[in-house]
PDB file of C-alpha atoms in Angstrom:
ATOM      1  CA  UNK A 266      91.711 118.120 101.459  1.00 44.00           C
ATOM      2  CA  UNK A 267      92.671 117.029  97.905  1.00 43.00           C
ATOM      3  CA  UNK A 268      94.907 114.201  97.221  1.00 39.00           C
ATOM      4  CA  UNK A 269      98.525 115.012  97.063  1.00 38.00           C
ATOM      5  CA  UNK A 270     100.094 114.791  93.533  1.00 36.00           C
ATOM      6  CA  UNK A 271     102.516 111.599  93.405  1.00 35.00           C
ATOM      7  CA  UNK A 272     104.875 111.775  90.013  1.00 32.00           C
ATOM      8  CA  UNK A 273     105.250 108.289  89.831  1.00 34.00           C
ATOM      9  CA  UNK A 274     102.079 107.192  89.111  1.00 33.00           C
ATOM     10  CA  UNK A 275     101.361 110.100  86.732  1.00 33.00           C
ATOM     11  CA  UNK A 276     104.758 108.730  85.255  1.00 29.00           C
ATOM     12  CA  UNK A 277     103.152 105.036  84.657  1.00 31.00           C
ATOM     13  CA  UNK A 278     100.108 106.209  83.543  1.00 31.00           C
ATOM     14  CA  UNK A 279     101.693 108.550  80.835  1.00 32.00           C
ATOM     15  CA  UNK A 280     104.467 105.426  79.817  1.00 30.00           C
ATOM     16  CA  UNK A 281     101.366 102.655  79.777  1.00 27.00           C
ATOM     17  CA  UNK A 282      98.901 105.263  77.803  1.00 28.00           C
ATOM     18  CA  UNK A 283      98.669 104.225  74.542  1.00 31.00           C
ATOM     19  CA  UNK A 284      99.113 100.318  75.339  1.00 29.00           C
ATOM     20  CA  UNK A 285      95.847 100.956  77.160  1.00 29.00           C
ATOM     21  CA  UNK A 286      94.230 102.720  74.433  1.00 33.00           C
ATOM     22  CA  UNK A 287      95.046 100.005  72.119  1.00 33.00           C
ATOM     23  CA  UNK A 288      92.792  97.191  74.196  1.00 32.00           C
ATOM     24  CA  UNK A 289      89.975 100.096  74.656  1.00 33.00           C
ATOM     25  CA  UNK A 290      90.772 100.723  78.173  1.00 32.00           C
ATOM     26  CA  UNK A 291      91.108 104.342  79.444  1.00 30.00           C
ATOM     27  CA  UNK A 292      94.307 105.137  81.783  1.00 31.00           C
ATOM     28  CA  UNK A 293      93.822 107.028  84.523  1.00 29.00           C
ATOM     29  CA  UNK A 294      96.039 107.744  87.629  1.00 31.00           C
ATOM     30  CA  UNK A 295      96.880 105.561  90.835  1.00 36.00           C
ATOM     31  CA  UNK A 296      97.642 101.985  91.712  1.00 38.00           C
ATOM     32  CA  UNK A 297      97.500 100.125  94.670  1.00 36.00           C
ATOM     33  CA  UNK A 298     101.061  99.596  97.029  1.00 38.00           C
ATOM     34  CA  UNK A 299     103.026  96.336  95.959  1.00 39.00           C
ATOM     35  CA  UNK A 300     100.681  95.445  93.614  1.00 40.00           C
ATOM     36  CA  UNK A 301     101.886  96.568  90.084  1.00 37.00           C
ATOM     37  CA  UNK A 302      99.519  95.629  87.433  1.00 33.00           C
ATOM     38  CA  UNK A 303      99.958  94.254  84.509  1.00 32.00           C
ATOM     39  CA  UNK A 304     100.387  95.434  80.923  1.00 30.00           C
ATOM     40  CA  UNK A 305      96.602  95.309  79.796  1.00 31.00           C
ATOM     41  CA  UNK A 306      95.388  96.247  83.220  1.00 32.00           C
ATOM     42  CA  UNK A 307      93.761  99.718  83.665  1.00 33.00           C
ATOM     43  CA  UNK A 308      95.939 101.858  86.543  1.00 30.00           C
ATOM     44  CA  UNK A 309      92.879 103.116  88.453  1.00 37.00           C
ATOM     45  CA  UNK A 310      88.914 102.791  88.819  1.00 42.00           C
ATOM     46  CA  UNK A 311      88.162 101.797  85.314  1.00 44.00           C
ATOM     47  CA  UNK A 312      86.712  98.994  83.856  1.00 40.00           C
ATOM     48  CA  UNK A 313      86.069  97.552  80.569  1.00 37.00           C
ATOM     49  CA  UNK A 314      82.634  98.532  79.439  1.00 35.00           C
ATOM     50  CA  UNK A 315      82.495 101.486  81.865  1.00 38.00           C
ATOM     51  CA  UNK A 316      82.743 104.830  82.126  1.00 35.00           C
ATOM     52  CA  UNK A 317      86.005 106.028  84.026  1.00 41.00           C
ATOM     53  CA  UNK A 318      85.120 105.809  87.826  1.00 49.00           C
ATOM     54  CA  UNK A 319      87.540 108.299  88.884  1.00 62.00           C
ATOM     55  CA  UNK A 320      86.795 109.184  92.392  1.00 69.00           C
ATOM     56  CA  UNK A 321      87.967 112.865  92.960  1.00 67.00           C
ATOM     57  CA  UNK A 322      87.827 115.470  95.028  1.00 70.00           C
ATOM     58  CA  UNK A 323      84.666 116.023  97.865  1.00 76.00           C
ATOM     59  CA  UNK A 324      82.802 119.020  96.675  1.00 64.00           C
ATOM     60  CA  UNK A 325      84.068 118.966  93.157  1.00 60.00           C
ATOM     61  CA  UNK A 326      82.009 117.315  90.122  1.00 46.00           C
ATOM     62  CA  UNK A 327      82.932 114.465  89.004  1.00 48.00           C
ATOM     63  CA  UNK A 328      83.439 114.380  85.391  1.00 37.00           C
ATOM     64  CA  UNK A 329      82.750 110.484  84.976  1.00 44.00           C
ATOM     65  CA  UNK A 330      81.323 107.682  86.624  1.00 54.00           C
ATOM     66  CA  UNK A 331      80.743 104.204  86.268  1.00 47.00           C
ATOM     67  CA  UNK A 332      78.390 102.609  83.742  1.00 45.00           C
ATOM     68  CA  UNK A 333      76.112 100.089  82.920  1.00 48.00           C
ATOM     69  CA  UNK A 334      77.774 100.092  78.776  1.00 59.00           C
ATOM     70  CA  UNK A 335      78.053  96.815  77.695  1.00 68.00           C
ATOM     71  CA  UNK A 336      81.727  95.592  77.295  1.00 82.00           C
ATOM     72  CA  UNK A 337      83.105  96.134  73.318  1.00 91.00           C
ATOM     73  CA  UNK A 338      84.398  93.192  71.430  1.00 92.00           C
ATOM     74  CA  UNK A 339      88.068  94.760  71.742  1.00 94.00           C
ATOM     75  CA  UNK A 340      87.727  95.079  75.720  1.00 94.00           C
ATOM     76  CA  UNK A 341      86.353  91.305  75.857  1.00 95.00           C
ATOM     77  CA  UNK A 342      89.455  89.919  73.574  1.00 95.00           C
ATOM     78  CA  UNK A 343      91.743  92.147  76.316  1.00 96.00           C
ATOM     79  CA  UNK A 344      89.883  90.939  79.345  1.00 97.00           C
ATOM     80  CA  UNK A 345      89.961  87.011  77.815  1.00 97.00           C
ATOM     81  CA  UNK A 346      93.537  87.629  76.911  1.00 97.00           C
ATOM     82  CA  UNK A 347      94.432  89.074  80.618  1.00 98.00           C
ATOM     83  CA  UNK A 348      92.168  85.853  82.085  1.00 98.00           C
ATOM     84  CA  UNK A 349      94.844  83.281  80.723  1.00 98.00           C
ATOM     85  CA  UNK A 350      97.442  85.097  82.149  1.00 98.00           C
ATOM     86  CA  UNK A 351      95.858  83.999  85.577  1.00 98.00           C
ATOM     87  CA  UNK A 352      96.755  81.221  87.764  1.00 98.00           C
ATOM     88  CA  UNK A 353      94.527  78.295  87.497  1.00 98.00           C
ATOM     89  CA  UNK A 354      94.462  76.575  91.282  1.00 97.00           C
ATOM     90  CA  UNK A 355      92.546  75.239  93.346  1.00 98.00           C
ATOM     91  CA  UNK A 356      91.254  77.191  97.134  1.00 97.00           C
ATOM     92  CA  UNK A 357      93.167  77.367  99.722  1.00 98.00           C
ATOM     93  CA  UNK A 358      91.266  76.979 103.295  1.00 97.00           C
ATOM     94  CA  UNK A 359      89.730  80.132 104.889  1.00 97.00           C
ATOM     95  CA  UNK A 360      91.364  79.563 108.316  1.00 96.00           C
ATOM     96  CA  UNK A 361      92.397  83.099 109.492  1.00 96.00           C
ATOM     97  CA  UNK A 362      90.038  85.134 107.306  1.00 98.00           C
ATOM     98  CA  UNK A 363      88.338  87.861 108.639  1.00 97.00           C
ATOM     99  CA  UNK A 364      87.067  91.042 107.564  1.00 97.00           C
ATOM    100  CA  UNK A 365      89.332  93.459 109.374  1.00 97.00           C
ATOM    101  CA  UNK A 366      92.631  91.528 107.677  1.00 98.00           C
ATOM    102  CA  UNK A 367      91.903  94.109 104.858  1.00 98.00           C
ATOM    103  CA  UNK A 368      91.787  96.736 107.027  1.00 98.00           C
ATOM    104  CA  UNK A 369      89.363  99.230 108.594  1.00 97.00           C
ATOM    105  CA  UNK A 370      86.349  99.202 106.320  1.00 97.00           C
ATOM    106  CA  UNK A 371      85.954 101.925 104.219  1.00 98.00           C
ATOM    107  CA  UNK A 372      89.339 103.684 105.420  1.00 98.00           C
ATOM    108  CA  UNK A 373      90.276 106.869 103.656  1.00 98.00           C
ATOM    109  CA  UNK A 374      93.966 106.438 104.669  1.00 97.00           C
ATOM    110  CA  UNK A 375      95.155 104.154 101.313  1.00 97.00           C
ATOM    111  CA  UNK A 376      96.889 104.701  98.252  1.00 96.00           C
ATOM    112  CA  UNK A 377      94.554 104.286  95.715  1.00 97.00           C
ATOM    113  CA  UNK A 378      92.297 106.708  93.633  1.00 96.00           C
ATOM    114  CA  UNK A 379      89.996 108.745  96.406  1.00 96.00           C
ATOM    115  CA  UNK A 380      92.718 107.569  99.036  1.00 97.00           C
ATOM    116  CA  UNK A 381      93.305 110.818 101.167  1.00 97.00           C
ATOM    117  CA  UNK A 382      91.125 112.934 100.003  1.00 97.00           C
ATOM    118  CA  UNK A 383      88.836 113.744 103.575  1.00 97.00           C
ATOM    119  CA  UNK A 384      86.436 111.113 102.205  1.00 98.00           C
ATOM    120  CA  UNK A 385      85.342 107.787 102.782  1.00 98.00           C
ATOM    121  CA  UNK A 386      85.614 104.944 100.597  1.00 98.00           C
ATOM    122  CA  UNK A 387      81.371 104.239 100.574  1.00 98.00           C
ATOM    123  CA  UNK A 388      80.533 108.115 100.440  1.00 98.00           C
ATOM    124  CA  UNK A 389      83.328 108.379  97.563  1.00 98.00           C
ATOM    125  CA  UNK A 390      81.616 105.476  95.806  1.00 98.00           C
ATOM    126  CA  UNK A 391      78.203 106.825  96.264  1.00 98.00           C
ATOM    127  CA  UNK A 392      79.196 110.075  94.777  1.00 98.00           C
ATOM    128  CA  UNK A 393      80.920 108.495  91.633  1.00 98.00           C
ATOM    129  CA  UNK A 394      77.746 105.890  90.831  1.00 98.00           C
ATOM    130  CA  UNK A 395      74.826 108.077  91.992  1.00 98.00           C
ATOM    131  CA  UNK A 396      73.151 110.744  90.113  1.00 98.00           C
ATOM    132  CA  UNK A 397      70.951 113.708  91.719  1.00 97.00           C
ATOM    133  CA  UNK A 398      73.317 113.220  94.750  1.00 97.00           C
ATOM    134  CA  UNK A 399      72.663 115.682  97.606  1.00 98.00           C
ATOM    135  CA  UNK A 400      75.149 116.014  99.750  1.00 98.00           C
ATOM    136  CA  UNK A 401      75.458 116.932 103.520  1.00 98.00           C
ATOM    137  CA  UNK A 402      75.941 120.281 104.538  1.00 98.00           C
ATOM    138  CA  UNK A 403      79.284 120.854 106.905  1.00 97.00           C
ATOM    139  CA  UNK A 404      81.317 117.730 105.086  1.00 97.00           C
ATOM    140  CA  UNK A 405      83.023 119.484 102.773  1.00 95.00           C
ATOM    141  CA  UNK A 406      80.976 117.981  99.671  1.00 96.00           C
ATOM    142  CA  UNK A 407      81.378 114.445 100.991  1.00 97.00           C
ATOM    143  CA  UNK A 408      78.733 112.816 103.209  1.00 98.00           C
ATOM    144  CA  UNK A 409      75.715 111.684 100.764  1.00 98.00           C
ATOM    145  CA  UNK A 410      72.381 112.153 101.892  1.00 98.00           C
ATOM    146  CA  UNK A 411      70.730 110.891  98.568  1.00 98.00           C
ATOM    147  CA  UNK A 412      70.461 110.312  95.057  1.00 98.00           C
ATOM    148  CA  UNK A 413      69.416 107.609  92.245  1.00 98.00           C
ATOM    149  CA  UNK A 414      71.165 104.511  91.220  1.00 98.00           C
ATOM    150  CA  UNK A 415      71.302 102.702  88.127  1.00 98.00           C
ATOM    151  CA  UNK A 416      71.425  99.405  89.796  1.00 98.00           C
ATOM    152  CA  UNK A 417      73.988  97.379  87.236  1.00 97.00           C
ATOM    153  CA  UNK A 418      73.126  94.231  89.082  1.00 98.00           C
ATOM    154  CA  UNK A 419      69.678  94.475  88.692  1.00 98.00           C
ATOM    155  CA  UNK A 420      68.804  96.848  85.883  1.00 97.00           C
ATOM    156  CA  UNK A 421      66.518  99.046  88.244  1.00 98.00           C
ATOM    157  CA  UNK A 422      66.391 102.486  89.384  1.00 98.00           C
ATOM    158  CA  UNK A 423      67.139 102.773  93.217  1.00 98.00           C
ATOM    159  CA  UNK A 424      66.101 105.422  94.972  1.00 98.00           C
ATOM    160  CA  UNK A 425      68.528 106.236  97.570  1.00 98.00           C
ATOM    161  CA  UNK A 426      67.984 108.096 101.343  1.00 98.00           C
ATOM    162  CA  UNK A 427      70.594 107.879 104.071  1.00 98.00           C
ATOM    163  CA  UNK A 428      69.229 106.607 106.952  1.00 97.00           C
ATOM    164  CA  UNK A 429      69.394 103.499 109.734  1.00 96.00           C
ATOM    165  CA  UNK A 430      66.273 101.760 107.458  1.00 96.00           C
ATOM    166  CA  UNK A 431      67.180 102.765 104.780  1.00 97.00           C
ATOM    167  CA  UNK A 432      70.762 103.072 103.435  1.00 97.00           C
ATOM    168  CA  UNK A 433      71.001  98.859 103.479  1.00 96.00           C
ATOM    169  CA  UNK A 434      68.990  99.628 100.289  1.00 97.00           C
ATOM    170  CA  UNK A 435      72.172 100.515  98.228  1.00 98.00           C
ATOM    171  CA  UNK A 436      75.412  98.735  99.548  1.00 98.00           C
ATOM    172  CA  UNK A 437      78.737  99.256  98.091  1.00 98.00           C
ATOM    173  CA  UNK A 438      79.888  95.711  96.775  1.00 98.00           C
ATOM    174  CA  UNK A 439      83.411  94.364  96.858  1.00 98.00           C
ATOM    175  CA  UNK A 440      83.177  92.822  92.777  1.00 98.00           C
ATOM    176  CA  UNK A 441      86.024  90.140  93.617  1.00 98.00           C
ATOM    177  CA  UNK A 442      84.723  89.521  97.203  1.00 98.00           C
ATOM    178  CA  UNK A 443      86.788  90.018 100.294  1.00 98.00           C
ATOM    179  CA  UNK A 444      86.356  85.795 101.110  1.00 98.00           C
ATOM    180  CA  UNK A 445      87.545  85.046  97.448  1.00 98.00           C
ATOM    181  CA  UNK A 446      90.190  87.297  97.189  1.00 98.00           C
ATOM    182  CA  UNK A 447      91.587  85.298 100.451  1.00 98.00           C
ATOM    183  CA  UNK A 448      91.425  81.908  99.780  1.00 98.00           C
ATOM    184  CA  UNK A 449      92.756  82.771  96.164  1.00 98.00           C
ATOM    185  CA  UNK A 450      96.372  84.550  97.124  1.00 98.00           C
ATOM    186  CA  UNK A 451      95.418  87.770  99.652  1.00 98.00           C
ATOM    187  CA  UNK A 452      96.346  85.546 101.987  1.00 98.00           C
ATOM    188  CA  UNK A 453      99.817  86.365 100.485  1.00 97.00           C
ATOM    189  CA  UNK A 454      99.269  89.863 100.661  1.00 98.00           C
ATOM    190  CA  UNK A 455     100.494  92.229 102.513  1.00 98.00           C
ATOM    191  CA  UNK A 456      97.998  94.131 105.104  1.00 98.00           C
ATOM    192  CA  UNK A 457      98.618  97.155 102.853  1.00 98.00           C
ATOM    193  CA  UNK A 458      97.719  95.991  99.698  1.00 98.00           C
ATOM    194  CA  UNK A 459      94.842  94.047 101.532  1.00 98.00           C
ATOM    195  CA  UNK A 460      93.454  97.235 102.404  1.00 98.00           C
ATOM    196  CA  UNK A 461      94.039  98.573  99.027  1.00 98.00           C
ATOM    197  CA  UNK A 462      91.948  96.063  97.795  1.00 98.00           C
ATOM    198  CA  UNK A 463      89.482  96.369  99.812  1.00 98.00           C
ATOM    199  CA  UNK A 464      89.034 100.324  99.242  1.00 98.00           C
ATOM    200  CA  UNK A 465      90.335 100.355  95.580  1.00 98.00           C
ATOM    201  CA  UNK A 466      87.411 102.195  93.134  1.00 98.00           C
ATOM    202  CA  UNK A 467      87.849  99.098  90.388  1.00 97.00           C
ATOM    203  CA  UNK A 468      86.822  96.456  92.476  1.00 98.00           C
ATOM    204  CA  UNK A 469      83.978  98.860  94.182  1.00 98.00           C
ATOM    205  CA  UNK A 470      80.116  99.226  92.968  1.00 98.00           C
ATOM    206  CA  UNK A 471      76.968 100.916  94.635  1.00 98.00           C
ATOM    207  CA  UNK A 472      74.517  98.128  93.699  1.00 98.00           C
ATOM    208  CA  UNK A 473      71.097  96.793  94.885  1.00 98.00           C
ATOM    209  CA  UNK A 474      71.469  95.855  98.866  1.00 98.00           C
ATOM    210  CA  UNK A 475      69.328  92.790  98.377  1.00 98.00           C
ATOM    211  CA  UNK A 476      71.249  91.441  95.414  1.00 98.00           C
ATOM    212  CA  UNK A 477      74.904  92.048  96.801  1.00 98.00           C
ATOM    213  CA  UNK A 478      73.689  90.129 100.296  1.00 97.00           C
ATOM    214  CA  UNK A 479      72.524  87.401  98.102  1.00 97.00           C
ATOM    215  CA  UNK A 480      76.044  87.052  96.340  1.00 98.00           C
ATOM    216  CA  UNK A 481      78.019  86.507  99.438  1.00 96.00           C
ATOM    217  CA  UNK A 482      81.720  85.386  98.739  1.00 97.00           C
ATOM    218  CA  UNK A 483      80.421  83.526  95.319  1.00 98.00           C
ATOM    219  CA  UNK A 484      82.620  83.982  92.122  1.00 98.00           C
ATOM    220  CA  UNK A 485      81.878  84.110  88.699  1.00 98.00           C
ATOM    221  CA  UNK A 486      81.838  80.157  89.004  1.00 98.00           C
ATOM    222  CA  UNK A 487      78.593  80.106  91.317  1.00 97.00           C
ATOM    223  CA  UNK A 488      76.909  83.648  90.986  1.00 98.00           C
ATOM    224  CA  UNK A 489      76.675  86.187  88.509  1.00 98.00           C
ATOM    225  CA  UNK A 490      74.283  89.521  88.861  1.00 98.00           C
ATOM    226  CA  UNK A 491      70.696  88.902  87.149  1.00 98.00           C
ATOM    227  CA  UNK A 492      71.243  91.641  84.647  1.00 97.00           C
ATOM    228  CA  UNK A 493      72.563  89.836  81.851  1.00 96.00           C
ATOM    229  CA  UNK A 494      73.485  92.729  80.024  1.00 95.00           C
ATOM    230  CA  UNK A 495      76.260  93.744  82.656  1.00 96.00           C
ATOM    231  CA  UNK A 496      77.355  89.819  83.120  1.00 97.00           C
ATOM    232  CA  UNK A 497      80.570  90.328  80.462  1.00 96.00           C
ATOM    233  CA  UNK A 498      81.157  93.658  82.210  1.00 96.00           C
ATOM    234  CA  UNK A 499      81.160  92.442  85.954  1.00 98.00           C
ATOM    235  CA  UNK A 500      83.348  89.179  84.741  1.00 98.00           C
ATOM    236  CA  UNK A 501      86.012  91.436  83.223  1.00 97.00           C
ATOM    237  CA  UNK A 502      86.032  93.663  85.890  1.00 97.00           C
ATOM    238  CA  UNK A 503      86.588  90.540  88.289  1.00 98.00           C
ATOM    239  CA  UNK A 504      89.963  89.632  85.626  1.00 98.00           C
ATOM    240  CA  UNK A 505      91.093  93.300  86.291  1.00 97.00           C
ATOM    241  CA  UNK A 506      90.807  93.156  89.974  1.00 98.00           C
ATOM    242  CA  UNK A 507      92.899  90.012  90.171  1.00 98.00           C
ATOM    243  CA  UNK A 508      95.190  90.815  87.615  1.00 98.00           C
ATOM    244  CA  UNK A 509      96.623  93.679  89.578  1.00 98.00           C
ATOM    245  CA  UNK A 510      96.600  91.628  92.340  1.00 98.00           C
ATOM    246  CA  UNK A 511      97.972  88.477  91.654  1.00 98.00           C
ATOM    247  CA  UNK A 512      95.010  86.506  92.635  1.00 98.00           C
ATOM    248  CA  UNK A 513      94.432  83.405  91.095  1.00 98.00           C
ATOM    249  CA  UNK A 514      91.336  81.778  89.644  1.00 98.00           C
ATOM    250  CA  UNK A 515      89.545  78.141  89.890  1.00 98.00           C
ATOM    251  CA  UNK A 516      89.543  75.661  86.873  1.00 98.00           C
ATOM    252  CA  UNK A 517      85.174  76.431  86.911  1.00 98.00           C
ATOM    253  CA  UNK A 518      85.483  80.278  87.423  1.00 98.00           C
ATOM    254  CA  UNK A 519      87.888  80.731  84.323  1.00 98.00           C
ATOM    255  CA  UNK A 520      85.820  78.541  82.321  1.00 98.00           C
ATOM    256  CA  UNK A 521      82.373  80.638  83.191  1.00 98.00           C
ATOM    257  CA  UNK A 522      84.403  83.773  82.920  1.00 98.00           C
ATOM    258  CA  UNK A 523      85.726  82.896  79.325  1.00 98.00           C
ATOM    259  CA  UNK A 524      82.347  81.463  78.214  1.00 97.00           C
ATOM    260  CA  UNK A 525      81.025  84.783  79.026  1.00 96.00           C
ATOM    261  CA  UNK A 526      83.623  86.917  77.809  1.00 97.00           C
ATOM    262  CA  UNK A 527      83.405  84.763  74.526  1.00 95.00           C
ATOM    263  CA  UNK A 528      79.599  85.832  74.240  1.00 92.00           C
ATOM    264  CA  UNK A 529      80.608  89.706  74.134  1.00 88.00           C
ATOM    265  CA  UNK A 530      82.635  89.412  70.956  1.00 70.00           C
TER     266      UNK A 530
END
């Protein structure tokens, strides 16, 4: 069932197109409910240093997906631009968080790219990251029974079988996690664009299961993935996320973040 067409957003994408171009990010299509982002900030599933992550249509071949490319210089002067822009402040308590205050997990019903499509968030973002996917026969090109992972956390290749042992093995990861995002503004948030956040494609990666457990509800400040190569990559991606959400960012997570960003020029 393919995503209905909505003019607006093609609309914003169109007007924003060559502002995005200009800081090296591609424009694609959607963005979340309530949460308009900002001038620098890609309108979809893309990040800097990564091929589009578009998540279309179950059944249909998706013509990107999301990379391990190392952020350009032009993309890191965007991103360290965008992280200024931020609110600098410090947590505020986690009384009241939970996971289901950003909705049922991996809902389908959400207006952001691979929102209504028949498809679940996780089996949309296994189809964008993996390659060699096979899919389930009878779910209308959705369910994925297996495929390979470049791991960008890690740097490996992940073999990956669905299965009760065995689909821990990849996990999708939330890249600004769910606890961070809510002591740093979702709080503030509306349950829609809570749940938007929690299914949008740009804050969404297939990674290594072991390595996303270990990272918890950390930020930039106190973890960062073990793959150095992706570090500027995952730390602008993090900037994107709470730019078009209005999150805000501790004094020690903008300072790691720009140190690293500063490194990629």
């Amino acid at each position: 069932m393919p995503r209905p067409t909505r003019l607006s957003h093609a609309f914003a994408a169109s007007a924003l197109t060559a502002l995005l171009a200009g800081c090296g990010f591609p424009a694609l299509t959607a963005t979340s409910p309530g949460a308009q982002p900002h001038a620098s900030t890609t309108i979809d599933g893309t990040v800097p240093g990564s091929a589009s992550s578009t998540v279309g249509t179950p059944g249909a071949a998706d013509s990107t997906r999301t990379s391990t490319a190392l952020t350009t210089p032009a993309q890191a002067r965007a991103a360290l631009a965008q992280l200024d822009r931020l609110p600098v402040k410090g947590r505020a308590p986690k009384t009241g968080y939970a996971r289901d205050r950003f909705g049922p997990s991996w809902t389908d019903d959400v207006d952001v790219a691979g929102g209504h499509n028949g498809c679940d968030t996780r089996n949309d973002v296994l189809r964008r990251d993996l390659t060699d996917e096979r899919l389930k026969p009878g779910t209308h090109g959705c369910v994925v029974l297996s495929g390979r992972l470049a791991d960008p956390y890690t740097g490996r290749v992940i073999a990956f079988e669905r299965g009760a042992s065995t689909s821990s093995k990849v996990q999708i990861d939330h890249v600004v996690a769910l606890g961070d995002a809510w002591v740093k503004g979702a709080q503030q948030l509306t349950p829609a664009q809570r749940t938007a956040l929690a299914n949008d494609p740009l804050n969404l990666l297939a990674v290594d299961g072991p390595t996303n457990s270990a990272k918890r509800d950390s930020d930039a400040a106190s973890w960062l993935p073990p793959n150095r190569a992706f570090r500027c990559t995952y730390v602008a991606r993090q900037v994107a996320v709470k730019a078009r959400y209005h999150l805000w960012v501790t004094g020690a997570e903008k300072a790691q973040t720009a140190r690293l960003l500063a490194s990629c020029r």
